[in-house]
PDB file of C-alpha atoms in Angstrom:
ATOM      1  CA  MET A   1      13.982 -25.712  24.587  1.00  0.00           C
ATOM      2  CA  ARG A   2      14.339 -22.627  26.808  1.00  0.00           C
ATOM      3  CA  ILE A   3      13.939 -20.333  23.773  1.00  0.00           C
ATOM      4  CA  GLU A   4      10.859 -22.236  22.728  1.00  0.00           C
ATOM      5  CA  LYS A   5       9.352 -21.708  26.360  1.00  0.00           C
ATOM      6  CA  GLU A   6      10.172 -17.903  26.164  1.00  0.00           C
ATOM      7  CA  GLU A   7       8.447 -17.717  22.772  1.00  0.00           C
ATOM      8  CA  GLU A   8       5.367 -19.592  24.198  1.00  0.00           C
ATOM      9  CA  ALA A   9       5.123 -17.160  27.121  1.00  0.00           C
ATOM     10  CA  GLN A  10       5.340 -14.161  24.728  1.00  0.00           C
ATOM     11  CA  MET A  11       2.656 -15.506  22.637  1.00  0.00           C
ATOM     12  CA  ALA A  12       0.522 -16.108  25.743  1.00  0.00           C
ATOM     13  CA  GLN A  13       1.033 -12.502  26.732  1.00  0.00           C
ATOM     14  CA  THR A  14      -0.334 -11.127  23.414  1.00  0.00           C
ATOM     15  CA  THR A  15      -3.672 -13.107  23.837  1.00  0.00           C
ATOM     16  CA  GLU A  16      -4.242 -12.545  27.590  1.00  0.00           C
ATOM     17  CA  PRO A  17      -7.623 -10.887  28.169  1.00  0.00           C
ATOM     18  CA  GLY A  18      -6.214  -7.611  29.452  1.00  0.00           C
ATOM     19  CA  ASN A  19      -4.261  -7.204  26.247  1.00  0.00           C
ATOM     20  CA  VAL A  20      -7.341  -7.769  24.112  1.00  0.00           C
ATOM     21  CA  GLU A  21      -9.405  -5.310  26.148  1.00  0.00           C
ATOM     22  CA  ARG A  22      -6.685  -2.708  25.777  1.00  0.00           C
ATOM     23  CA  HIS A  23      -7.008  -2.972  21.913  1.00  0.00           C
ATOM     24  CA  ALA A  24     -10.790  -3.364  21.773  1.00  0.00           C
ATOM     25  CA  PHE A  25     -10.920   0.187  20.374  1.00  0.00           C
ATOM     26  CA  ILE A  26      -9.355  -0.980  17.142  1.00  0.00           C
ATOM     27  CA  LYS A  27     -12.243  -2.157  15.053  1.00  0.00           C
ATOM     28  CA  SER A  28     -10.768  -3.146  11.658  1.00  0.00           C
ATOM     29  CA  PHE A  29      -8.301  -2.256   8.933  1.00  0.00           C
ATOM     30  CA  HIS A  30      -9.454   0.906   7.188  1.00  0.00           C
ATOM     31  CA  GLY A  31      -6.989   1.590   4.439  1.00  0.00           C
ATOM     32  CA  ILE A  32      -3.639   2.682   3.159  1.00  0.00           C
ATOM     33  CA  ARG A  33      -3.064   6.532   2.859  1.00  0.00           C
ATOM     34  CA  TYR A  34      -1.123   7.775  -0.010  1.00  0.00           C
ATOM     35  CA  GLN A  35      -0.246  11.425  -0.221  1.00  0.00           C
ATOM     36  CA  VAL A  36      -0.772  12.699  -3.922  1.00  0.00           C
ATOM     37  CA  LYS A  37      -0.395  16.014  -5.546  1.00  0.00           C
ATOM     38  CA  ASP A  38      -3.358  15.686  -7.893  1.00  0.00           C
ATOM     39  CA  VAL A  39      -6.264  13.416  -6.624  1.00  0.00           C
ATOM     40  CA  ALA A  40      -8.122  13.154 -10.152  1.00  0.00           C
ATOM     41  CA  ARG A  41      -4.677  12.078 -11.853  1.00  0.00           C
ATOM     42  CA  ALA A  42      -4.167   9.528  -9.034  1.00  0.00           C
ATOM     43  CA  ILE A  43      -7.828   8.105  -9.566  1.00  0.00           C
ATOM     44  CA  ALA A  44      -7.082   7.683 -13.236  1.00  0.00           C
ATOM     45  CA  PHE A  45      -3.923   5.916 -12.566  1.00  0.00           C
ATOM     46  CA  TYR A  46      -5.366   3.252 -10.092  1.00  0.00           C
ATOM     47  CA  THR A  47      -8.590   2.696 -11.910  1.00  0.00           C
ATOM     48  CA  GLN A  48      -7.327   2.668 -15.592  1.00  0.00           C
ATOM     49  CA  HIS A  49      -3.802   0.889 -15.052  1.00  0.00           C
ATOM     50  CA  LEU A  50      -4.421  -1.309 -12.061  1.00  0.00           C
ATOM     51  CA  GLY A  51      -8.124  -2.074 -11.988  1.00  0.00           C
ATOM     52  CA  PHE A  52      -9.047  -0.340  -8.812  1.00  0.00           C
ATOM     53  CA  LYS A  53     -12.707   0.762  -8.311  1.00  0.00           C
ATOM     54  CA  LEU A  54     -13.457   4.431  -7.377  1.00  0.00           C
ATOM     55  CA  GLU A  55     -15.358   4.363  -4.094  1.00  0.00           C
ATOM     56  CA  HIS A  56     -15.505   7.985  -3.038  1.00  0.00           C
ATOM     57  CA  GLN A  57     -14.280  11.409  -4.186  1.00  0.00           C
ATOM     58  CA  GLN A  58     -14.224  14.913  -2.851  1.00  0.00           C
ATOM     59  CA  LEU A  59     -12.250  16.601  -5.527  1.00  0.00           C
ATOM     60  CA  PRO A  60      -9.697  18.023  -5.458  1.00  0.00           C
ATOM     61  CA  ALA A  61      -8.890  17.141  -1.774  1.00  0.00           C
ATOM     62  CA  PHE A  62      -9.547  13.363  -1.426  1.00  0.00           C
ATOM     63  CA  ALA A  63     -10.608  10.055  -3.040  1.00  0.00           C
ATOM     64  CA  SER A  64     -10.841   6.350  -1.915  1.00  0.00           C
ATOM     65  CA  VAL A  65     -10.151   3.522  -4.408  1.00  0.00           C
ATOM     66  CA  SER A  66     -10.426  -0.131  -3.724  1.00  0.00           C
ATOM     67  CA  LEU A  67      -9.345  -3.482  -4.994  1.00  0.00           C
ATOM     68  CA  GLY A  68     -11.200  -6.318  -3.238  1.00  0.00           C
ATOM     69  CA  ASP A  69     -11.155  -5.569   0.535  1.00  0.00           C
ATOM     70  CA  THR A  70      -8.088  -3.227   0.196  1.00  0.00           C
ATOM     71  CA  ARG A  71      -8.626   0.449   0.059  1.00  0.00           C
ATOM     72  CA  ILE A  72      -6.180   3.279  -0.779  1.00  0.00           C
ATOM     73  CA  LEU A  73      -7.015   6.699   0.489  1.00  0.00           C
ATOM     74  CA  LEU A  74      -5.702   9.262  -1.783  1.00  0.00           C
ATOM     75  CA  SER A  75      -5.023  12.542   0.032  1.00  0.00           C
ATOM     76  CA  GLY A  76      -4.362  15.673  -1.935  1.00  0.00           C
ATOM     77  CA  PRO A  77      -2.773  18.955  -0.663  1.00  0.00           C
ATOM     78  CA  GLY A  78      -6.189  20.163   0.686  1.00  0.00           C
ATOM     79  CA  ALA A  79      -7.178  16.940   2.643  1.00  0.00           C
ATOM     80  CA  SER A  80      -7.128  16.930   6.425  1.00  0.00           C
ATOM     81  CA  GLY A  81      -4.840  13.739   6.121  1.00  0.00           C
ATOM     82  CA  SER A  82      -2.186  15.769   4.392  1.00  0.00           C
ATOM     83  CA  ARG A  83      -1.852  18.688   6.803  1.00  0.00           C
ATOM     84  CA  PRO A  84       1.641  19.503   8.137  1.00  0.00           C
ATOM     85  CA  MET A  85       2.883  17.873  11.390  1.00  0.00           C
ATOM     86  CA  PRO A  86       3.069  20.136  14.539  1.00  0.00           C
ATOM     87  CA  ASN A  87       6.807  20.640  13.863  1.00  0.00           C
ATOM     88  CA  GLY A  88       5.885  22.052  10.344  1.00  0.00           C
ATOM     89  CA  GLN A  89       7.125  19.008   8.389  1.00  0.00           C
ATOM     90  CA  THR A  90       4.964  18.343   5.360  1.00  0.00           C
ATOM     91  CA  GLN A  91       3.532  14.954   4.261  1.00  0.00           C
ATOM     92  CA  GLU A  92       4.749  14.185   0.866  1.00  0.00           C
ATOM     93  CA  PRO A  93       4.290  11.375  -1.761  1.00  0.00           C
ATOM     94  CA  GLY A  94       7.026   8.834  -2.273  1.00  0.00           C
ATOM     95  CA  GLY A  95       9.247   6.745   0.038  1.00  0.00           C
ATOM     96  CA  TRP A  96       9.730   2.969   0.085  1.00  0.00           C
ATOM     97  CA  ASN A  97       6.711   1.542   1.945  1.00  0.00           C
ATOM     98  CA  ARG A  98       4.290   0.232  -0.595  1.00  0.00           C
ATOM     99  CA  ILE A  99       1.278  -1.792  -1.441  1.00  0.00           C
ATOM    100  CA  VAL A 100       2.089  -5.124  -3.066  1.00  0.00           C
ATOM    101  CA  LEU A 101      -0.412  -6.352  -5.719  1.00  0.00           C
ATOM    102  CA  ARG A 102      -0.483 -10.103  -6.617  1.00  0.00           C
ATOM    103  CA  VAL A 103      -0.520 -10.511 -10.387  1.00  0.00           C
ATOM    104  CA  SER A 104      -0.419 -13.110 -13.027  1.00  0.00           C
ATOM    105  CA  ASP A 105       1.854 -12.885 -16.148  1.00  0.00           C
ATOM    106  CA  LEU A 106       4.124 -10.181 -14.730  1.00  0.00           C
ATOM    107  CA  PRO A 107       6.117  -9.826 -17.967  1.00  0.00           C
ATOM    108  CA  GLY A 108       3.004  -9.250 -20.009  1.00  0.00           C
ATOM    109  CA  LEU A 109       1.698  -6.774 -17.393  1.00  0.00           C
ATOM    110  CA  ILE A 110       5.089  -5.036 -17.543  1.00  0.00           C
ATOM    111  CA  ALA A 111       4.870  -4.656 -21.311  1.00  0.00           C
ATOM    112  CA  ASP A 112       1.386  -3.243 -21.167  1.00  0.00           C
ATOM    113  CA  LEU A 113       2.371  -0.765 -18.477  1.00  0.00           C
ATOM    114  CA  LYS A 114       5.501   0.364 -20.248  1.00  0.00           C
ATOM    115  CA  GLN A 115       3.436   0.967 -23.443  1.00  0.00           C
ATOM    116  CA  ALA A 116       1.028   3.080 -21.314  1.00  0.00           C
ATOM    117  CA  GLY A 117       3.968   5.116 -20.125  1.00  0.00           C
ATOM    118  CA  VAL A 118       4.034   4.158 -16.558  1.00  0.00           C
ATOM    119  CA  ARG A 119       7.215   4.764 -14.473  1.00  0.00           C
ATOM    120  CA  PHE A 120       9.228   1.909 -13.203  1.00  0.00           C
ATOM    121  CA  ARG A 121      11.576   2.086 -10.263  1.00  0.00           C
ATOM    122  CA  ASN A 122      13.592  -1.026 -11.182  1.00  0.00           C
ATOM    123  CA  GLU A 123      13.855  -4.077 -13.556  1.00  0.00           C
ATOM    124  CA  MET A 124      11.991  -7.274 -12.752  1.00  0.00           C
ATOM    125  CA  GLU A 125      13.714  -9.267  -9.938  1.00  0.00           C
ATOM    126  CA  THR A 126      13.396 -13.093  -9.606  1.00  0.00           C
ATOM    127  CA  GLY A 127      13.826 -14.830  -6.259  1.00  0.00           C
ATOM    128  CA  PRO A 128      12.668 -18.016  -4.471  1.00  0.00           C
ATOM    129  CA  GLY A 129       9.305 -16.368  -3.714  1.00  0.00           C
ATOM    130  CA  GLY A 130       8.482 -15.329  -7.280  1.00  0.00           C
ATOM    131  CA  ARG A 131       9.065 -12.307  -9.532  1.00  0.00           C
ATOM    132  CA  GLN A 132       8.422  -8.586  -8.592  1.00  0.00           C
ATOM    133  CA  ILE A 133       8.891  -5.216  -9.928  1.00  0.00           C
ATOM    134  CA  GLN A 134       8.191  -1.626  -8.629  1.00  0.00           C
ATOM    135  CA  ILE A 135       6.191   0.977 -10.432  1.00  0.00           C
ATOM    136  CA  GLU A 136       5.202   4.607  -9.352  1.00  0.00           C
ATOM    137  CA  ASP A 137       1.918   6.367  -9.354  1.00  0.00           C
ATOM    138  CA  PRO A 138       1.963   9.856 -10.920  1.00  0.00           C
ATOM    139  CA  ASP A 139       3.131  11.296  -7.688  1.00  0.00           C
ATOM    140  CA  GLY A 140       6.042   8.833  -7.027  1.00  0.00           C
ATOM    141  CA  ASN A 141       4.274   6.573  -4.558  1.00  0.00           C
ATOM    142  CA  PRO A 142       5.547   2.988  -4.991  1.00  0.00           C
ATOM    143  CA  VAL A 143       3.379  -0.038  -5.973  1.00  0.00           C
ATOM    144  CA  GLU A 144       5.051  -3.440  -6.153  1.00  0.00           C
ATOM    145  CA  LEU A 145       3.713  -5.998  -8.631  1.00  0.00           C
ATOM    146  CA  MET A 146       4.400  -9.537  -7.565  1.00  0.00           C
ATOM    147  CA  GLU A 147       3.781 -12.832  -9.162  1.00  0.00           C
ATOM    148  CA  PRO A 148       4.364 -15.769  -6.769  1.00  0.00           C
ATOM    149  CA  ALA A 149       6.575 -18.659  -7.596  1.00  0.00           C
ATOM    150  CA  ARG A 150       4.568 -21.615  -8.834  1.00  0.00           C
TER     151      ARG A 150
END
C-alpha cells in the first residue's frame, strides 16, 4: 500500500503545472539520427529494402527518410550533426540502440533480405512477445525487425 502511494505521488509530480511549463520548449519528436559514411548508399538501403520514403537530401552530407510518422536523419561525415564532440571524440555508425520496425511474415522478409545481400547480426529469436531479428544498414547501424505474437 505504501509503495502504491509513493508511485501515485511520483506520477503526480510529473504532471504538475510547473513541470509542464519547464518542458514547454519541447514541441514534438523530430527523428532518429543515424551516423552514416555514405548518405546516398544509406538512402538506397532504407528506401529499396525497407520501404522508407525519401523526404529530403543534401548530398553528400545529409538526408531524411520516413516511414509513416517516423523519420530517420542520415548524417554523413560532412553534416553538422556528425561533427566531433568538444573532447575530439568522433560520432560513428553502429552501436546497439536501434529502430524497431513492426513487420508481418518475418521468415519471408528474412529470405528476401538475405537474397538481397543484407547483413544480419543474429538469427531470428522467438519469445513471448513475438519474433525478431537484427539487420545492419550499410554502415553498421542496427535495425530490428519484429513480428508481434498473435
